[in-house]
GROMACS .gro file of C-alpha atoms in nm:
model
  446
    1UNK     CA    1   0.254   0.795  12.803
    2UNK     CA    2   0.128   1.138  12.820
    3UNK     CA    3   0.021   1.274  13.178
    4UNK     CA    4  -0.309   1.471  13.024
    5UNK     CA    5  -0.474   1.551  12.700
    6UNK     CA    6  -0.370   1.926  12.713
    7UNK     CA    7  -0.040   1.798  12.716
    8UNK     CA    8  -0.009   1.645  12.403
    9UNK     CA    9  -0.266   1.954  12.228
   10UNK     CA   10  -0.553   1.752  12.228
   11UNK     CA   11  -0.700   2.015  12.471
   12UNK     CA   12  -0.471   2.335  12.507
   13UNK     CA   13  -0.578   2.430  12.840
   14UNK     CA   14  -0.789   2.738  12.937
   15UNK     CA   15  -0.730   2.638  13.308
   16UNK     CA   16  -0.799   3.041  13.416
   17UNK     CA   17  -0.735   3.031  13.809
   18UNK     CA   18  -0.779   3.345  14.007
   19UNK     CA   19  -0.574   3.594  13.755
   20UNK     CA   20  -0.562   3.710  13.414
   21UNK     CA   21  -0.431   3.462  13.159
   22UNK     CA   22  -0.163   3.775  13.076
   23UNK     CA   23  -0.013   3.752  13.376
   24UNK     CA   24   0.377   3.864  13.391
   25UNK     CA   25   0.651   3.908  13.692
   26UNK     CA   26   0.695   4.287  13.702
   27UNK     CA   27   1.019   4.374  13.581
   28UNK     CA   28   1.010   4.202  13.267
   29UNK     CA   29   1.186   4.359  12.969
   30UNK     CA   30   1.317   4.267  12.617
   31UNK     CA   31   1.694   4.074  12.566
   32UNK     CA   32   2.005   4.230  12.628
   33UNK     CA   33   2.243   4.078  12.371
   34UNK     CA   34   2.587   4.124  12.615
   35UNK     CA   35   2.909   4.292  12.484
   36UNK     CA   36   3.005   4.022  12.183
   37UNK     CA   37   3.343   3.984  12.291
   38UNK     CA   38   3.491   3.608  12.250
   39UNK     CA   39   3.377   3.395  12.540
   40UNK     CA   40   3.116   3.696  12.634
   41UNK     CA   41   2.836   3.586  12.697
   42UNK     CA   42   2.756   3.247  12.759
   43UNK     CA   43   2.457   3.111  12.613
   44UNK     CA   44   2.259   2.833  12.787
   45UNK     CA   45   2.032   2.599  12.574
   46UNK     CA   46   1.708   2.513  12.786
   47UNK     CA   47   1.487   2.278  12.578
   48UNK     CA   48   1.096   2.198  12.614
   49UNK     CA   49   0.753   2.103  12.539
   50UNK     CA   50   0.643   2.492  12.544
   51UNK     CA   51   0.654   2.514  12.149
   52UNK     CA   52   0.337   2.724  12.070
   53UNK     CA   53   0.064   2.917  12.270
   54UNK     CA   54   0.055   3.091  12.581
   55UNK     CA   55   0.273   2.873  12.737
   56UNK     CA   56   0.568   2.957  12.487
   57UNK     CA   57   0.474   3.327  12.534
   58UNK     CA   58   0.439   3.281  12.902
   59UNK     CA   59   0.835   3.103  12.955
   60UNK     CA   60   0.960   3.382  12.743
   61UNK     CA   61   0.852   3.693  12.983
   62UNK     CA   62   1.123   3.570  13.272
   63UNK     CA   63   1.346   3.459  12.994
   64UNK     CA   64   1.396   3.781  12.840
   65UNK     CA   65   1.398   3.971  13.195
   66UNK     CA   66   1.716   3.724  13.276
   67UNK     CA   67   1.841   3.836  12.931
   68UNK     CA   68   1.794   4.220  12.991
   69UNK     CA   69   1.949   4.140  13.376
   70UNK     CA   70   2.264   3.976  13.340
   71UNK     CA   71   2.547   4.033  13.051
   72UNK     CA   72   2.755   3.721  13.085
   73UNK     CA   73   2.471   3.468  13.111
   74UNK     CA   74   2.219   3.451  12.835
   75UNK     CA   75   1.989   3.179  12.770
   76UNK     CA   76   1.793   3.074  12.437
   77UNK     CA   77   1.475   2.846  12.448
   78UNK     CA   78   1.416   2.605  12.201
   79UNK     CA   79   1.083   2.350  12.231
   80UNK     CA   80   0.939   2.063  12.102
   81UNK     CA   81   0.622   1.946  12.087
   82UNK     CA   82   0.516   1.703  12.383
   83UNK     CA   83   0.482   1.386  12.147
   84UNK     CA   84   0.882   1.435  12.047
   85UNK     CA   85   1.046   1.568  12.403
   86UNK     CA   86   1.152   1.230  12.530
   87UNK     CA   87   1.300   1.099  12.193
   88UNK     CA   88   1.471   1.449  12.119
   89UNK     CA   89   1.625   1.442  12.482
   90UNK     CA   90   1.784   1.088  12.398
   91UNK     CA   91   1.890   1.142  12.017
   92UNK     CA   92   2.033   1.512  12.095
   93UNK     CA   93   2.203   1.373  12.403
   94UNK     CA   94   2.372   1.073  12.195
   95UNK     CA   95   2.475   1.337  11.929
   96UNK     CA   96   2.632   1.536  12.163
   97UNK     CA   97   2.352   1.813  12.123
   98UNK     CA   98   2.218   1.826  12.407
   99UNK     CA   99   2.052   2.137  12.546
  100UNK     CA  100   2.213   2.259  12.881
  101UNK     CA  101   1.857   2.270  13.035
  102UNK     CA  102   1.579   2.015  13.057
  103UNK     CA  103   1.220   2.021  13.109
  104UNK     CA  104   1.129   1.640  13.130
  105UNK     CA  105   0.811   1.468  13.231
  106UNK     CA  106   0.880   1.363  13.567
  107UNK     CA  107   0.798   1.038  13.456
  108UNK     CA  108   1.094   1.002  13.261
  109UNK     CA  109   1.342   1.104  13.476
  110UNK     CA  110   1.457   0.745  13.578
  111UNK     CA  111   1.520   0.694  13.225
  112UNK     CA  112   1.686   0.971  13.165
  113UNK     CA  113   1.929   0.913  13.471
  114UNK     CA  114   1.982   0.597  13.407
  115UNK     CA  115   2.117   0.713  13.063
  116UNK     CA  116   2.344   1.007  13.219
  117UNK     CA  117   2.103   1.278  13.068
  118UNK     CA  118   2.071   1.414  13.427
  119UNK     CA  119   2.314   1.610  13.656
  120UNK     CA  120   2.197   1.588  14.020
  121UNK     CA  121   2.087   1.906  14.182
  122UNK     CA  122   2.432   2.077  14.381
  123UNK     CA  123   2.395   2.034  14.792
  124UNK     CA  124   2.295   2.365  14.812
  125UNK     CA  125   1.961   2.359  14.512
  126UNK     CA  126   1.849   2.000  14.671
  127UNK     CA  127   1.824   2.163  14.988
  128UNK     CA  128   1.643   2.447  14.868
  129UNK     CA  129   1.389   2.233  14.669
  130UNK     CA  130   1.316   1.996  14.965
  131UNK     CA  131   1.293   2.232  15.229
  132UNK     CA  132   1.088   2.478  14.953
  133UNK     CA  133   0.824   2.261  14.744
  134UNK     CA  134   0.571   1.991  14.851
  135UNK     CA  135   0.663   1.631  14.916
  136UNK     CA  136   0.483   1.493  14.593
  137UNK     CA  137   0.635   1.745  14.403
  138UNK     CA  138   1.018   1.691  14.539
  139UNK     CA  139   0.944   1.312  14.486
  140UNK     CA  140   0.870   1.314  14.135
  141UNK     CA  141   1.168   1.542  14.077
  142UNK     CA  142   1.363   1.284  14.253
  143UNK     CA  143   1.508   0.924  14.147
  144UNK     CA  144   1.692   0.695  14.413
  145UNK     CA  145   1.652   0.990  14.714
  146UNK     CA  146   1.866   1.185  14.500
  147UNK     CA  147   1.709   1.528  14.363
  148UNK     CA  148   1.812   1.610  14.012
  149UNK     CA  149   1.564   1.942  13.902
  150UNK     CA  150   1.349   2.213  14.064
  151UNK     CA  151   0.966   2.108  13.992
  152UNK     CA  152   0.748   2.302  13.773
  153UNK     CA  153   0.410   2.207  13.647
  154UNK     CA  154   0.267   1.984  13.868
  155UNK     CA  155  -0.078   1.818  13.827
  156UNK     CA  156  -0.338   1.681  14.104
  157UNK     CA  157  -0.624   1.435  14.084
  158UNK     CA  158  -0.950   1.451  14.283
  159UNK     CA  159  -1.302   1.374  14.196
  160UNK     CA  160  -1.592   1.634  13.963
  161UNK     CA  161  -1.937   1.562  14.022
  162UNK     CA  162  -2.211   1.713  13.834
  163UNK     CA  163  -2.395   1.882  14.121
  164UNK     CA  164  -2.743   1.887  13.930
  165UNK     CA  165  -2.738   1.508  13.867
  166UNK     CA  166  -2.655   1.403  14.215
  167UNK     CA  167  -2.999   1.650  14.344
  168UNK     CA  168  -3.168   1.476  14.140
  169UNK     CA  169  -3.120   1.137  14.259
  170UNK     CA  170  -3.166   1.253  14.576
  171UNK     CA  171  -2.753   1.240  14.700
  172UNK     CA  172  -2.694   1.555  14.921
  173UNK     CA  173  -2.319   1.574  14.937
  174UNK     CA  174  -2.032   1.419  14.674
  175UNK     CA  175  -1.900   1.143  14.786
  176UNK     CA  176  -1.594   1.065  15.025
  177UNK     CA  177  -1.566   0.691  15.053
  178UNK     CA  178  -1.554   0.434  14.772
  179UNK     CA  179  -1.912   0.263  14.931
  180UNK     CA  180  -2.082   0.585  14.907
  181UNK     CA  181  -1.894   0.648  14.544
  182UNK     CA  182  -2.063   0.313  14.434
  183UNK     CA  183  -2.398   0.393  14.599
  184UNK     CA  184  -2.393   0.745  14.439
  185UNK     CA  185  -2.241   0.582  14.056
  186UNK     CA  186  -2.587   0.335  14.052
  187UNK     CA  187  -2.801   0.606  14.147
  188UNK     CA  188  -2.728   0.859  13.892
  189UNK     CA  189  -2.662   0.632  13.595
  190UNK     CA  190  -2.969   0.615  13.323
  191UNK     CA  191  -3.047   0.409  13.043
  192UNK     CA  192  -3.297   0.413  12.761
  193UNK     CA  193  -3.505   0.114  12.674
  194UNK     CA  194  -3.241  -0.030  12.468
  195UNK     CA  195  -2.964  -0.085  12.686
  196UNK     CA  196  -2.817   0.232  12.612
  197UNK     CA  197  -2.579   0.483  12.784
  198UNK     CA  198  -2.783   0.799  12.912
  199UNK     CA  199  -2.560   0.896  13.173
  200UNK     CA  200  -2.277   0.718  13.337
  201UNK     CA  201  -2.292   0.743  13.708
  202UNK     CA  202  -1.909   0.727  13.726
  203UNK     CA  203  -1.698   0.799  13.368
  204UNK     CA  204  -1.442   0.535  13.355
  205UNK     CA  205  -1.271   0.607  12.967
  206UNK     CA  206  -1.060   0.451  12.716
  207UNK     CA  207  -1.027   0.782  12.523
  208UNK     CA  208  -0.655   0.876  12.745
  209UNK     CA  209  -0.455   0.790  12.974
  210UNK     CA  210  -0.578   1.100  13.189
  211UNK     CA  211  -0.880   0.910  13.258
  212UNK     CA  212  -0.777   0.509  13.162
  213UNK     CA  213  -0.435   0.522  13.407
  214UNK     CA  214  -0.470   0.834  13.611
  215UNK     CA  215  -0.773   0.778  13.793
  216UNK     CA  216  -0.674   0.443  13.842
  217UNK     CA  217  -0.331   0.489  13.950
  218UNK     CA  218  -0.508   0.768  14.211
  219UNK     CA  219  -0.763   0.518  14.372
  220UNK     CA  220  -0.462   0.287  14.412
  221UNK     CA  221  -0.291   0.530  14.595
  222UNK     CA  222  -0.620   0.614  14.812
  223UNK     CA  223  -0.631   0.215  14.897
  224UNK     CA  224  -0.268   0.306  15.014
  225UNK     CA  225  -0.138   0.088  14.721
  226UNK     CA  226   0.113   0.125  14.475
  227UNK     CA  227   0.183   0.087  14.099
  228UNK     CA  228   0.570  -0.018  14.154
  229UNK     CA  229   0.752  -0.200  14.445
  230UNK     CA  230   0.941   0.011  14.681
  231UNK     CA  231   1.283  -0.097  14.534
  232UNK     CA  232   1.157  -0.041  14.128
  233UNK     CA  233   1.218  -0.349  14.022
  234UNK     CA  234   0.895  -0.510  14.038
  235UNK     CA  235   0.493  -0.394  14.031
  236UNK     CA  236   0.340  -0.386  14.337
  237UNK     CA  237  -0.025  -0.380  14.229
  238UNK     CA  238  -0.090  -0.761  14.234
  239UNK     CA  239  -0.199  -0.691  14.656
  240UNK     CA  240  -0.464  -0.648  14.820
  241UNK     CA  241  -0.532  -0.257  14.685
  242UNK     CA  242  -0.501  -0.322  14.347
  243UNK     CA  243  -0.746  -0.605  14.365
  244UNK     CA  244  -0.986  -0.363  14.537
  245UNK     CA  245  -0.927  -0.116  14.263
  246UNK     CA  246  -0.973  -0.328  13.980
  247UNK     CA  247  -1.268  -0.507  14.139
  248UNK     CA  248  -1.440  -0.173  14.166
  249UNK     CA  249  -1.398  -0.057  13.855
  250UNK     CA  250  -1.561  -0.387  13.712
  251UNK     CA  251  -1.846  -0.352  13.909
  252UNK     CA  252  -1.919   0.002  13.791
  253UNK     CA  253  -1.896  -0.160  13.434
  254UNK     CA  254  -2.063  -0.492  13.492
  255UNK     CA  255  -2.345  -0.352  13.607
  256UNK     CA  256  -2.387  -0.058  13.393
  257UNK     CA  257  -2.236   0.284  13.615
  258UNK     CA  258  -1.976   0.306  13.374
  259UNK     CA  259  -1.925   0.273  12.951
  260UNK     CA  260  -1.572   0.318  12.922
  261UNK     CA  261  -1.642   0.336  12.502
  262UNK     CA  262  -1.795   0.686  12.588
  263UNK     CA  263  -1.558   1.004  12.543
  264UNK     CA  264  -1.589   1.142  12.879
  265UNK     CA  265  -1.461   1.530  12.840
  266UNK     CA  266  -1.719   1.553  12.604
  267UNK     CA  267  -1.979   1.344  12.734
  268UNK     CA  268  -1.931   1.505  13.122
  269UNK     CA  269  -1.978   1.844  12.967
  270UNK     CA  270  -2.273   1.761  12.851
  271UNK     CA  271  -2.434   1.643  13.165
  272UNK     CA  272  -2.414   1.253  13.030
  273UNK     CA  273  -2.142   1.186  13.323
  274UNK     CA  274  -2.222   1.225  13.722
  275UNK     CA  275  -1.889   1.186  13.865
  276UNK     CA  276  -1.531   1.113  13.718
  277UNK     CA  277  -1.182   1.140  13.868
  278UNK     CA  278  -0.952   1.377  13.661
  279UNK     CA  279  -0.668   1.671  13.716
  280UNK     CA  280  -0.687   1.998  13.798
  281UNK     CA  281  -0.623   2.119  13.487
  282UNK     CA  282  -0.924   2.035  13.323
  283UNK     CA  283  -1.088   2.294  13.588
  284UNK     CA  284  -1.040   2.565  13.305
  285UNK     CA  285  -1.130   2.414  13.058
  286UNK     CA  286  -1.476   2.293  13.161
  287UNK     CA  287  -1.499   2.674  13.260
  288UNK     CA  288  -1.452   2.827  12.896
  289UNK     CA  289  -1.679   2.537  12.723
  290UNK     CA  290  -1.947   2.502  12.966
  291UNK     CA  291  -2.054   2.838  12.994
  292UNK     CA  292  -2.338   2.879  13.228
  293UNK     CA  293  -2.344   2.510  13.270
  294UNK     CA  294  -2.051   2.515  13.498
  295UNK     CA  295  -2.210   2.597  13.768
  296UNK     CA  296  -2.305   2.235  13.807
  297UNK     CA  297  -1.949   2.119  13.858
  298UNK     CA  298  -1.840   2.019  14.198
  299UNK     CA  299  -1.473   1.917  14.294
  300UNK     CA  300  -1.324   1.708  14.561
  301UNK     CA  301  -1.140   1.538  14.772
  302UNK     CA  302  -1.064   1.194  14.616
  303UNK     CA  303  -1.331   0.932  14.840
  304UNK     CA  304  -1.105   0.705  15.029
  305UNK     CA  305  -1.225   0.299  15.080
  306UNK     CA  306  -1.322   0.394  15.429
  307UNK     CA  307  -1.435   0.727  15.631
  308UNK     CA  308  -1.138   0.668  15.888
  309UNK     CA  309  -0.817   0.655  15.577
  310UNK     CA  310  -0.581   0.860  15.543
  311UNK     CA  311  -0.621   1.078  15.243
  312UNK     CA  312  -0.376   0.988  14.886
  313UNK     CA  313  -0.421   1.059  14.560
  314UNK     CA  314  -0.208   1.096  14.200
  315UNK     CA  315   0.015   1.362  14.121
  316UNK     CA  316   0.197   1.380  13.795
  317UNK     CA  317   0.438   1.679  13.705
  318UNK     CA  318   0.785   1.843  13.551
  319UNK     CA  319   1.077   2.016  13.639
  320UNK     CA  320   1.375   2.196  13.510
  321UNK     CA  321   1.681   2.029  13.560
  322UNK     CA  322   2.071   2.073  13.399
  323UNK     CA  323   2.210   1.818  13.115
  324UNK     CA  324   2.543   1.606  13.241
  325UNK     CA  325   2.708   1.721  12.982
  326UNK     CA  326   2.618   2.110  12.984
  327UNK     CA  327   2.938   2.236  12.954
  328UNK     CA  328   2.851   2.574  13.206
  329UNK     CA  329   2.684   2.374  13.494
  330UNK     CA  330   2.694   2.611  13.767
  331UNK     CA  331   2.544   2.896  13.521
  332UNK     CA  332   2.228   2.679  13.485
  333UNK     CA  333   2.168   2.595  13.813
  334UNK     CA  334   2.214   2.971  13.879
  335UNK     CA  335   1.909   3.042  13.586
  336UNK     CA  336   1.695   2.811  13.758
  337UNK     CA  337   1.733   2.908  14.100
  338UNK     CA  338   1.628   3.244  14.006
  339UNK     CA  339   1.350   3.176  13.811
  340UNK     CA  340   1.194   2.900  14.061
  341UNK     CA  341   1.285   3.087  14.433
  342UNK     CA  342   1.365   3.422  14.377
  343UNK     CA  343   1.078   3.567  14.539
  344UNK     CA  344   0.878   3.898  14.276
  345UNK     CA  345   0.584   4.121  14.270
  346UNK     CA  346   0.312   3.966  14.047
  347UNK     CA  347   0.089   4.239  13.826
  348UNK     CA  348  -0.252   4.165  13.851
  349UNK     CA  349  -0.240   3.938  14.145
  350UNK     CA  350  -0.311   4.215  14.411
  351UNK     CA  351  -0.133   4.418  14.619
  352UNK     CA  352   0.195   4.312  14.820
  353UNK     CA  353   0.147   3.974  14.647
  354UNK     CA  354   0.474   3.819  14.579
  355UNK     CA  355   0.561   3.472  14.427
  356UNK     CA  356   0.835   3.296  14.237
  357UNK     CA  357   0.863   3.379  13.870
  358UNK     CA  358   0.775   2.973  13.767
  359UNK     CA  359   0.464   2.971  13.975
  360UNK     CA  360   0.359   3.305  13.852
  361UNK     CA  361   0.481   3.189  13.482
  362UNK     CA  362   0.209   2.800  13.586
  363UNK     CA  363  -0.071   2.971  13.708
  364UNK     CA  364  -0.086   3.220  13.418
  365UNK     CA  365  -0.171   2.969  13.207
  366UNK     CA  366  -0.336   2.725  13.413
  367UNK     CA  367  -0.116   2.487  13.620
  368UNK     CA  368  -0.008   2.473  13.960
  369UNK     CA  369   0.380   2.467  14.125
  370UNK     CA  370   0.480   2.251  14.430
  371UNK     CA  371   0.490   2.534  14.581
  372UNK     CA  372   0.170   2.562  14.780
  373UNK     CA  373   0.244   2.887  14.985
  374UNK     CA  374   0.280   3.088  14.631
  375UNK     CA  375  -0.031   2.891  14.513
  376UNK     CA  376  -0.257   3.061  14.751
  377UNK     CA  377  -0.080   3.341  14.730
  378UNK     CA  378  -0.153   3.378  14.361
  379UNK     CA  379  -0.530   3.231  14.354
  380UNK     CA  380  -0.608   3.445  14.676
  381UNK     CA  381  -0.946   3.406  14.879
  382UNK     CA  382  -1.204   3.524  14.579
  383UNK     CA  383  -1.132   3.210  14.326
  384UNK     CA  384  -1.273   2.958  14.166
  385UNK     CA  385  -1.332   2.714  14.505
  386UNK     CA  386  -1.320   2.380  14.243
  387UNK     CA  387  -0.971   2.472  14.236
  388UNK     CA  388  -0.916   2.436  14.627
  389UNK     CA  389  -0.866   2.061  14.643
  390UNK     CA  390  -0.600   2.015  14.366
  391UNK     CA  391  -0.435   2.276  14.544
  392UNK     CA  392  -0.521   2.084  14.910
  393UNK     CA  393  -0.366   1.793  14.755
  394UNK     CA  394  -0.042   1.901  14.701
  395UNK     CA  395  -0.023   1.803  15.046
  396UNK     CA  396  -0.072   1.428  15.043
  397UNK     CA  397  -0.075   1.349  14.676
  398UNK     CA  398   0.180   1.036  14.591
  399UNK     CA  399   0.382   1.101  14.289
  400UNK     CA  400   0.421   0.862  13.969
  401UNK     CA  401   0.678   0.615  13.984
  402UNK     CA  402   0.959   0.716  13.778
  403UNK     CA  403   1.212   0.454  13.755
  404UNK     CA  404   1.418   0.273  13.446
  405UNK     CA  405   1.079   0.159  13.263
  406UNK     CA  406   0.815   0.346  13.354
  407UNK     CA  407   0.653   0.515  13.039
  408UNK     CA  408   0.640   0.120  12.904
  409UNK     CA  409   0.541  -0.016  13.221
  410UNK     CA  410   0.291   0.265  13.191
  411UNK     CA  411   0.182   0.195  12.876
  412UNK     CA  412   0.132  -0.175  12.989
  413UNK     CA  413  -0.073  -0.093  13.289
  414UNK     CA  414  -0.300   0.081  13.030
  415UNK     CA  415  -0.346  -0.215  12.806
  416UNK     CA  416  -0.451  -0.448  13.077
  417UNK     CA  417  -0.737  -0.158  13.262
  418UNK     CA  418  -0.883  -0.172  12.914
  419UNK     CA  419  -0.934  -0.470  12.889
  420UNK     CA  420  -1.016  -0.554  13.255
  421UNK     CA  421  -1.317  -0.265  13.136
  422UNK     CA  422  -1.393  -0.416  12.827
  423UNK     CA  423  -1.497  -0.818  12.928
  424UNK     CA  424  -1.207  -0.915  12.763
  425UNK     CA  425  -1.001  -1.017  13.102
  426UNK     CA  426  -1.136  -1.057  13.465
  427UNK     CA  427  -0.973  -0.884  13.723
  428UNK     CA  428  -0.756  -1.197  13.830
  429UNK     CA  429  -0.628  -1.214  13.474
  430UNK     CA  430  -0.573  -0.864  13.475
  431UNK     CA  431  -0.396  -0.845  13.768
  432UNK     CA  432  -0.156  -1.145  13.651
  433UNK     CA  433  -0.084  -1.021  13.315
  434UNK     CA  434  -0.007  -0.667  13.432
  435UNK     CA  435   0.243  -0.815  13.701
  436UNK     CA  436   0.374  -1.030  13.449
  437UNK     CA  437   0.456  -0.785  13.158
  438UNK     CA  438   0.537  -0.473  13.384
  439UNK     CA  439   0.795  -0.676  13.639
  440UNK     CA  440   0.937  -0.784  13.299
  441UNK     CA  441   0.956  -0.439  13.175
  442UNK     CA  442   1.116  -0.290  13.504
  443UNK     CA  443   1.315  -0.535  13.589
  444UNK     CA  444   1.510  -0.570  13.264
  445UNK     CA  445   1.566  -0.180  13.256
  446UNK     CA  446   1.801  -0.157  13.551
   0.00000   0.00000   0.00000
């Protein structure tokens, strides 16, 4: 299951934050190709999902500058596209072909432990990525306590509004509990004499999981929920929050808020969609379509069942981590911590700015890092303010699940929110198949 559509290049994001989509660690310079001599230098593999674009173009900046830097270590980048990673991490790996360094889906990573892709982080990286990166972000990086990659792209979820719809029916603020969410969903929704969508108060989707288990999976975690039992081997969603989740998102539809048939990205751009809940990185590209227009969007805070809860939402993300069976270990590890603590001057970001070379290499084209003191660092006090509460989130955002099973149990959870949305199971049956089929799924894969 893919985390968003610009993963996958449905949507190659235009996510432009507060600096210039060229934005390079100063210092960069072409590869230095060592001496040649036997043994001299060694060259580390590092595989991922950055085949084409500006992301490609944006990994190879630091990757070349570690080239030019050091003599005995070089490293070579080969990619994939999205759609292929997982499978060419587990045929590689069972060919013995593995590259030294990952880049999984976070997702994944309970898979790919549980197949002995993974080396766990050295005593001395896990302590610098727990003490150094947000708790969502070291989480997802994480399987069984045990921290096996630094974190890279990581994703948020909170709620867009269109501000112009919700004047006009009279709302005066977005808004920040799931009664006033309702209230404001059957307010702005409109339909013509026929029955038919005009605008969809809140944008519940099929079209991707982005929309179909992400938003989902994010008001679970508001209710203080959760997809997958503490212990992974069962789903935890049959409770009390998941009911409460599922039963709103069947009102919205029963009643006519929401037409999850409707393509959302393009129907919100459009002004056919009040509110929907979505990640950060669609920030950008709402930005470079809209136009004018944008200045309609609102973001925040995900609303919470009631004023007094504490604030949760979805994050989803990657990291860099080292193969098992990388033959030069300690040389990888070495790579990454440079690239993801050393701390560089960033051109165009201002003066006396400094940031690691990952976060500088996310926010040039679009994402965010874990690391929420180089975040607003980078993005400084004159950005885009829509981007302010995927960056606020990083601070009590609950990462996905990611043990044995989860893309299928995933992939499951999907099947069922469909058709909880589309009358062809109530919420009881939903909620009975999906603990059925996904306790199934997880439990079997331990």
């Amino acid at each position: 299951m893919r985390p968003s559509r610009r993963a996958d290049g449905l949507s190659r994001r235009h996510f432009a934050l507060a600096l210039p989509s060229a934005l390079l660690v100063s210092g960069c310079a072409g590869p230095h190709r060592g001496t040649g001599r036997p043994g001299d230098p060694v060259v580390l593999t590092l595989l991922s999902h950055y085949a084409s674009g500006e992301a490609a173009e944006a990994l190879r900046g630091p990757v070349d500058e570690w080239n030019a830097l050091h003599d005995r270590v070089k490293v070579r980048t080969t990619a994939v596209e999205f759609t292929d990673l997982l499978t060419t991490f587990m045929v590689r790996q069972a060919a013995g072909q593995g590259a030294d360094i990952l880049h999984p889906y976070c997702l994944w990573n309970g898979q790919l432990v549980q197949a002995g892709v993974l080396r766990p982080a050295p005593a001395e990286h896990a302590e610098e990525i727990r003490s150094g990166y947000g708790r969502a972000a070291v989480g997802s990086s994480s399987v069984g306590g045990t921290v096996y990659g630094y974190p890279t792209e990581v994703q948020t979820y909170a709620l867009y509004y269109n501000k112009r719809l919700l004047r006009e029916a009279g709302v005066a603020h977005p808004p920040r509990t799931w009664r006033e969410l309702e209230e404001t969903a059957y307010r702005t929704a409109k339909r013509d004499g026929y029955g038919n969508t005009l605008v969809q108060g809140f944008g519940l989707s099929t079209y991707d999981d982005s929309t179909t288990v992400g938003q989902t999976l994010a008001l679970l975690n508001a209710a203080g929920g959760a997809f997958v039992a503490a212990d992974g081997r069962s789903t935890a969603i049959d409770s009390p929050a998941g009911r409460a989740v599922f039963d709103l998102e069947h009102r919205l539809v029963a009643k006519g808020a929401s037409a999850p048939g409707v393509n959302v990205y393009k129907a919100f751009q459009s002004g056919q969609v009040a509110m929907v809940i979505s990640a950060g990185w669609w920030t950008g590209s709402l930005k470079a379509q809209m136009g004018e227009g944008y200045r309609d969007v609102g973001v925040a805070p995900l609303p919470v069942p009631a004023a007094d809860d504490t604030r949760a939402t979805l994050s989803t993300g990657f990291m860099l981590g080292v193969n098992a069976a990388s033959e030069h270990p300690r040389e990888a590890w070495d790579f990454l911590h440079w690239l993801n603590t050393e701390k560089v001057g960033v051109k165009g970001a201002g003066k006396g700015v400094t940031a690691t070379r990952m976060s500088a290499l996310q926010v040039s084209v679009g994402s965010l890092t874990g690391r929420a003191d180089d975040m607003r660092a980078l993005l400084g006090k004159g950005g885009d303010p829509n981007l302010r509460p995927f960056l606020d989130a990083l601070g009590y955002a609950v990462p996905e699940p990611n043990v044995p099973g989860a893309q299928q149990a995933k992939s499951l959870l999907r099947k069922n929110i469909e058709a909880l949305w589309t009358g062809q199971q109530s919420v009881d049956e939903a909620l009975r198949t999906t603990r059925r089929q996904v306790d199934q799924e997880v439990s079997r894969s331990w």
